[in-house]
Short mmCIF file of C-alpha atoms in Angstrom, two decimals:
data_model
loop_
_atom_site.label_atom_id
_atom_site.label_comp_id
_atom_site.label_asym_id
_atom_site.label_seq_id
_atom_site.Cartn_x
_atom_site.Cartn_y
_atom_site.Cartn_z
CA GLU A 1 25.65 -24.78 27.12
CA ALA A 2 23.63 -27.45 25.82
CA ASP A 3 20.65 -26.66 28.18
CA GLU A 4 21.29 -22.93 26.70
CA ARG A 5 21.18 -24.23 22.95
CA ARG A 6 18.12 -26.35 23.47
CA LYS A 7 16.06 -23.07 25.60
CA GLN A 8 17.23 -20.69 22.40
CA PHE A 9 15.83 -23.62 19.84
CA GLU A 10 12.41 -23.93 22.04
CA GLU A 11 12.21 -20.24 21.95
CA ARG A 12 12.62 -19.82 18.04
CA LEU A 13 10.18 -22.80 17.70
CA HIS A 14 7.75 -21.32 19.87
CA GLN A 15 8.09 -17.69 17.88
CA ALA A 16 7.56 -19.77 14.64
CA GLN A 17 4.53 -21.31 15.97
CA ARG A 18 3.08 -17.86 16.93
CA LEU A 19 3.96 -16.57 13.51
CA GLU A 20 1.99 -19.50 12.00
CA GLY A 21 -0.97 -18.78 14.09
CA LEU A 22 -1.06 -15.04 12.95
CA GLY A 23 -0.79 -15.82 9.20
CA VAL A 24 -3.73 -18.54 9.86
CA MET A 25 -5.59 -15.95 11.91
CA ALA A 26 -5.21 -13.21 9.23
CA GLY A 27 -5.92 -15.39 6.43
CA GLY A 28 -9.39 -16.22 8.30
CA ILE A 29 -9.79 -12.46 8.73
CA ALA A 30 -9.12 -11.76 5.27
CA HIS A 31 -11.66 -14.47 4.02
CA ASP A 32 -14.45 -12.79 6.31
CA PHE A 33 -13.53 -9.52 5.27
CA ASN A 34 -13.99 -10.43 1.47
CA ASN A 35 -17.33 -11.72 2.46
CA LEU A 36 -18.47 -8.45 3.81
CA LEU A 37 -16.89 -6.60 0.69
CA THR A 38 -18.67 -8.72 -2.08
CA PRO A 39 -22.10 -7.32 -1.32
CA ILE A 40 -20.57 -3.73 -1.11
CA LEU A 41 -19.15 -4.08 -4.31
CA GLY A 42 -21.97 -5.81 -6.00
CA ASP A 43 -24.71 -3.58 -4.81
CA THR A 44 -22.77 -0.51 -5.45
CA SER A 45 -22.15 -1.47 -8.88
CA LEU A 46 -26.04 -2.47 -9.37
CA ALA A 47 -27.06 0.80 -7.84
CA LEU A 48 -24.57 2.80 -10.58
CA LEU A 49 -26.12 1.02 -13.14
CA ASP A 50 -29.75 2.21 -11.95
CA LEU A 51 -28.59 5.96 -11.46
CA PRO A 52 -29.15 8.70 -13.97
CA PRO A 53 -25.84 9.80 -15.66
CA LYS A 54 -26.01 13.38 -13.66
CA SER A 55 -27.35 12.00 -10.30
CA PRO A 56 -25.57 13.51 -7.70
CA LEU A 57 -25.22 10.11 -5.87
CA ARG A 58 -22.85 8.55 -8.60
CA GLU A 59 -19.83 10.30 -7.11
CA ARG A 60 -20.57 9.18 -3.81
CA LEU A 61 -21.17 5.80 -4.97
CA GLN A 62 -18.15 5.82 -7.01
CA ARG A 63 -16.21 6.62 -3.92
CA VAL A 64 -17.71 3.98 -1.95
CA GLN A 65 -16.77 1.49 -4.99
CA ARG A 66 -12.96 2.71 -5.17
CA ALA A 67 -12.63 2.49 -1.27
CA ALA A 68 -13.98 -1.00 -1.46
CA HIS A 69 -11.62 -2.01 -4.43
CA ARG A 70 -9.01 -0.72 -2.20
CA ALA A 71 -9.99 -2.84 0.97
CA ALA A 72 -10.25 -5.76 -1.08
CA ALA A 73 -6.75 -5.05 -2.59
CA LEU A 74 -5.42 -4.81 1.30
CA THR A 75 -7.39 -8.16 1.85
CA ASN A 76 -5.23 -9.86 -1.08
CA GLN A 77 -2.30 -8.54 1.18
CA MET A 78 -3.40 -10.26 4.11
CA LEU A 79 -4.01 -13.31 2.12
CA THR A 80 -0.78 -13.00 0.53
CA TYR A 81 0.97 -12.87 4.13
CA ALA A 82 -1.27 -16.10 5.01
CA GLY A 83 0.53 -17.84 2.10
CA GLU A 84 -2.93 -18.13 0.60
CA ASP A 85 -2.62 -15.57 -2.49
CA SER A 86 0.08 -14.29 -4.58
CA LEU A 87 1.16 -10.84 -5.85
CA GLN A 88 -1.45 -8.96 -8.08
CA VAL A 89 1.39 -7.42 -10.33
CA GLU A 90 -0.05 -5.14 -12.67
CA ILE A 91 0.88 -1.92 -15.02
CA LEU A 92 0.15 1.20 -13.33
CA ASN A 93 0.91 5.03 -13.13
CA LEU A 94 2.35 6.15 -9.89
CA SER A 95 0.58 9.64 -10.13
CA ARG A 96 -2.58 8.15 -10.88
CA LEU A 97 -2.41 5.79 -7.92
CA VAL A 98 -1.56 8.73 -5.57
CA LYS A 99 -4.78 10.27 -6.81
CA GLU A 100 -6.59 7.43 -6.13
CA ILE A 101 -5.52 6.99 -2.51
CA ALA A 102 -5.53 10.74 -1.87
CA THR A 103 -8.22 10.57 0.62
CA LEU A 104 -6.70 7.78 2.83
CA LEU A 105 -3.47 9.72 2.70
CA GLU A 106 -5.12 12.91 4.14
CA THR A 107 -6.67 10.86 6.70
CA ALA A 108 -2.99 8.90 7.40
CA ALA A 109 -1.53 12.52 8.01
CA ALA A 110 -2.02 13.64 11.32
CA ARG A 111 -4.06 16.94 11.75
CA HIS A 112 -0.99 18.91 12.20
CA ALA A 113 0.45 18.10 8.72
CA THR A 114 -0.39 19.40 5.46
CA LEU A 115 0.18 17.17 2.48
CA ILE A 116 1.42 18.81 -0.65
CA TYR A 117 1.06 17.09 -4.10
CA ASP A 118 3.45 17.42 -6.98
CA LEU A 119 2.40 14.66 -9.42
CA ALA A 120 4.09 14.60 -12.89
CA SER A 121 1.60 13.78 -15.54
CA ASN A 122 3.81 11.92 -17.91
CA LEU A 123 5.41 9.00 -16.01
CA PRO A 124 6.52 6.00 -17.53
CA ALA A 125 4.39 2.96 -16.40
CA VAL A 126 5.39 0.61 -13.41
CA GLU A 127 4.97 -2.83 -12.96
CA ALA A 128 3.65 -3.46 -9.11
CA ASP A 129 1.23 -4.85 -6.78
CA SER A 130 -1.07 -1.83 -6.43
CA ALA A 131 -1.98 -2.76 -2.69
CA ARG A 132 1.33 -3.31 -1.51
CA LEU A 133 2.27 -0.10 -3.18
CA SER A 134 -0.51 2.17 -1.65
CA GLN A 135 0.32 0.65 1.75
CA ILE A 136 3.98 1.55 1.33
CA ILE A 137 2.97 5.22 0.44
CA MET A 138 0.50 5.28 3.25
CA ASN A 139 3.28 4.07 5.67
CA LEU A 140 5.86 6.83 4.54
CA ILE A 141 3.26 9.66 5.02
CA THR A 142 2.34 8.24 8.51
CA ASN A 143 6.00 8.01 9.29
CA ALA A 144 6.68 11.68 7.88
CA SER A 145 3.62 12.99 10.05
CA GLU A 146 4.96 11.17 13.23
CA ALA A 147 8.35 12.94 12.35
CA LEU A 148 6.58 16.27 12.44
CA GLU A 149 5.39 15.67 16.09
CA GLU A 150 3.05 18.49 17.38
CA ARG A 151 4.82 21.33 15.81
CA GLY A 152 3.37 20.59 12.35
CA GLY A 153 4.36 21.39 9.01
CA ARG A 154 4.14 20.23 5.21
CA ILE A 155 4.57 16.87 3.76
CA ALA A 156 5.37 16.93 0.03
CA LEU A 157 4.47 13.82 -2.02
CA ARG A 158 6.22 14.10 -5.81
CA THR A 159 6.22 11.64 -8.42
CA GLY A 160 8.59 11.97 -11.70
CA THR A 161 11.01 10.60 -13.84
CA ALA A 162 14.63 10.22 -13.54
CA GLN A 163 17.29 9.08 -16.06
CA LEU A 164 19.68 6.64 -14.45
CA THR A 165 22.98 5.76 -15.53
CA ARG A 166 24.88 2.44 -15.14
CA GLN A 167 27.12 4.33 -12.55
CA GLU A 168 24.26 5.69 -10.40
CA LEU A 169 22.31 2.42 -10.72
CA ASP A 170 25.49 0.44 -9.23
CA THR A 171 25.01 2.54 -6.17
CA LEU A 172 21.36 1.32 -5.47
CA ILE A 173 20.81 -2.13 -3.58
CA LEU A 174 18.97 -3.86 -6.65
CA GLY A 175 20.66 -1.50 -8.91
CA ASN A 176 22.65 -4.03 -10.79
CA ALA A 177 19.73 -6.20 -11.82
CA ILE A 178 18.08 -3.34 -14.11
CA ALA A 179 19.24 -1.56 -17.04
CA PRO A 180 20.20 2.41 -17.30
CA GLY A 181 17.20 4.46 -18.76
CA SER A 182 14.09 6.29 -17.84
CA TYR A 183 12.52 5.45 -14.41
CA ALA A 184 9.62 6.81 -12.56
CA TYR A 185 10.09 7.80 -9.06
CA LEU A 186 8.01 8.49 -5.87
CA GLU A 187 9.23 10.93 -2.97
CA VAL A 188 8.09 11.87 0.25
CA GLU A 189 9.82 14.68 1.69
#
């Protein structure tokens, strides 16, 4: 029995060491990736300053800039995982966030899935880490797409407002920590 416990302890210790190694590796990759993103963001900003306002290249450079900002946010997630960074909580609008990552969402959905957007315009603001929230949305779209398998179908992504009472909140996992009121929601079907 003592030998069995020792073996289990050694296995857990070995697993913890592997996870620590993954964290160190993720931190190193994130730092290298940030070093690659810095000139992309800098040069894109400078190019936008040099372009005339009506240039057809402006929209393309702005897309590159938005994608690089999203990549930087994901890099910060890796740094957080590695224990080298903290959450970047900001005030944001769920519908606007979905619109900003729509191209990425289209990529996350399989070819046989069609994304349908139903985004409310007047949402209450939410406090969240945009990179983590973007990743959650991407994961939901990927899971929904995989659930469709090869038969195809539609994936609806909705945002809206819900008025929640104390009774409704009490049924939620963290419901007792928040007050009744108006809340923004995001739904994937």
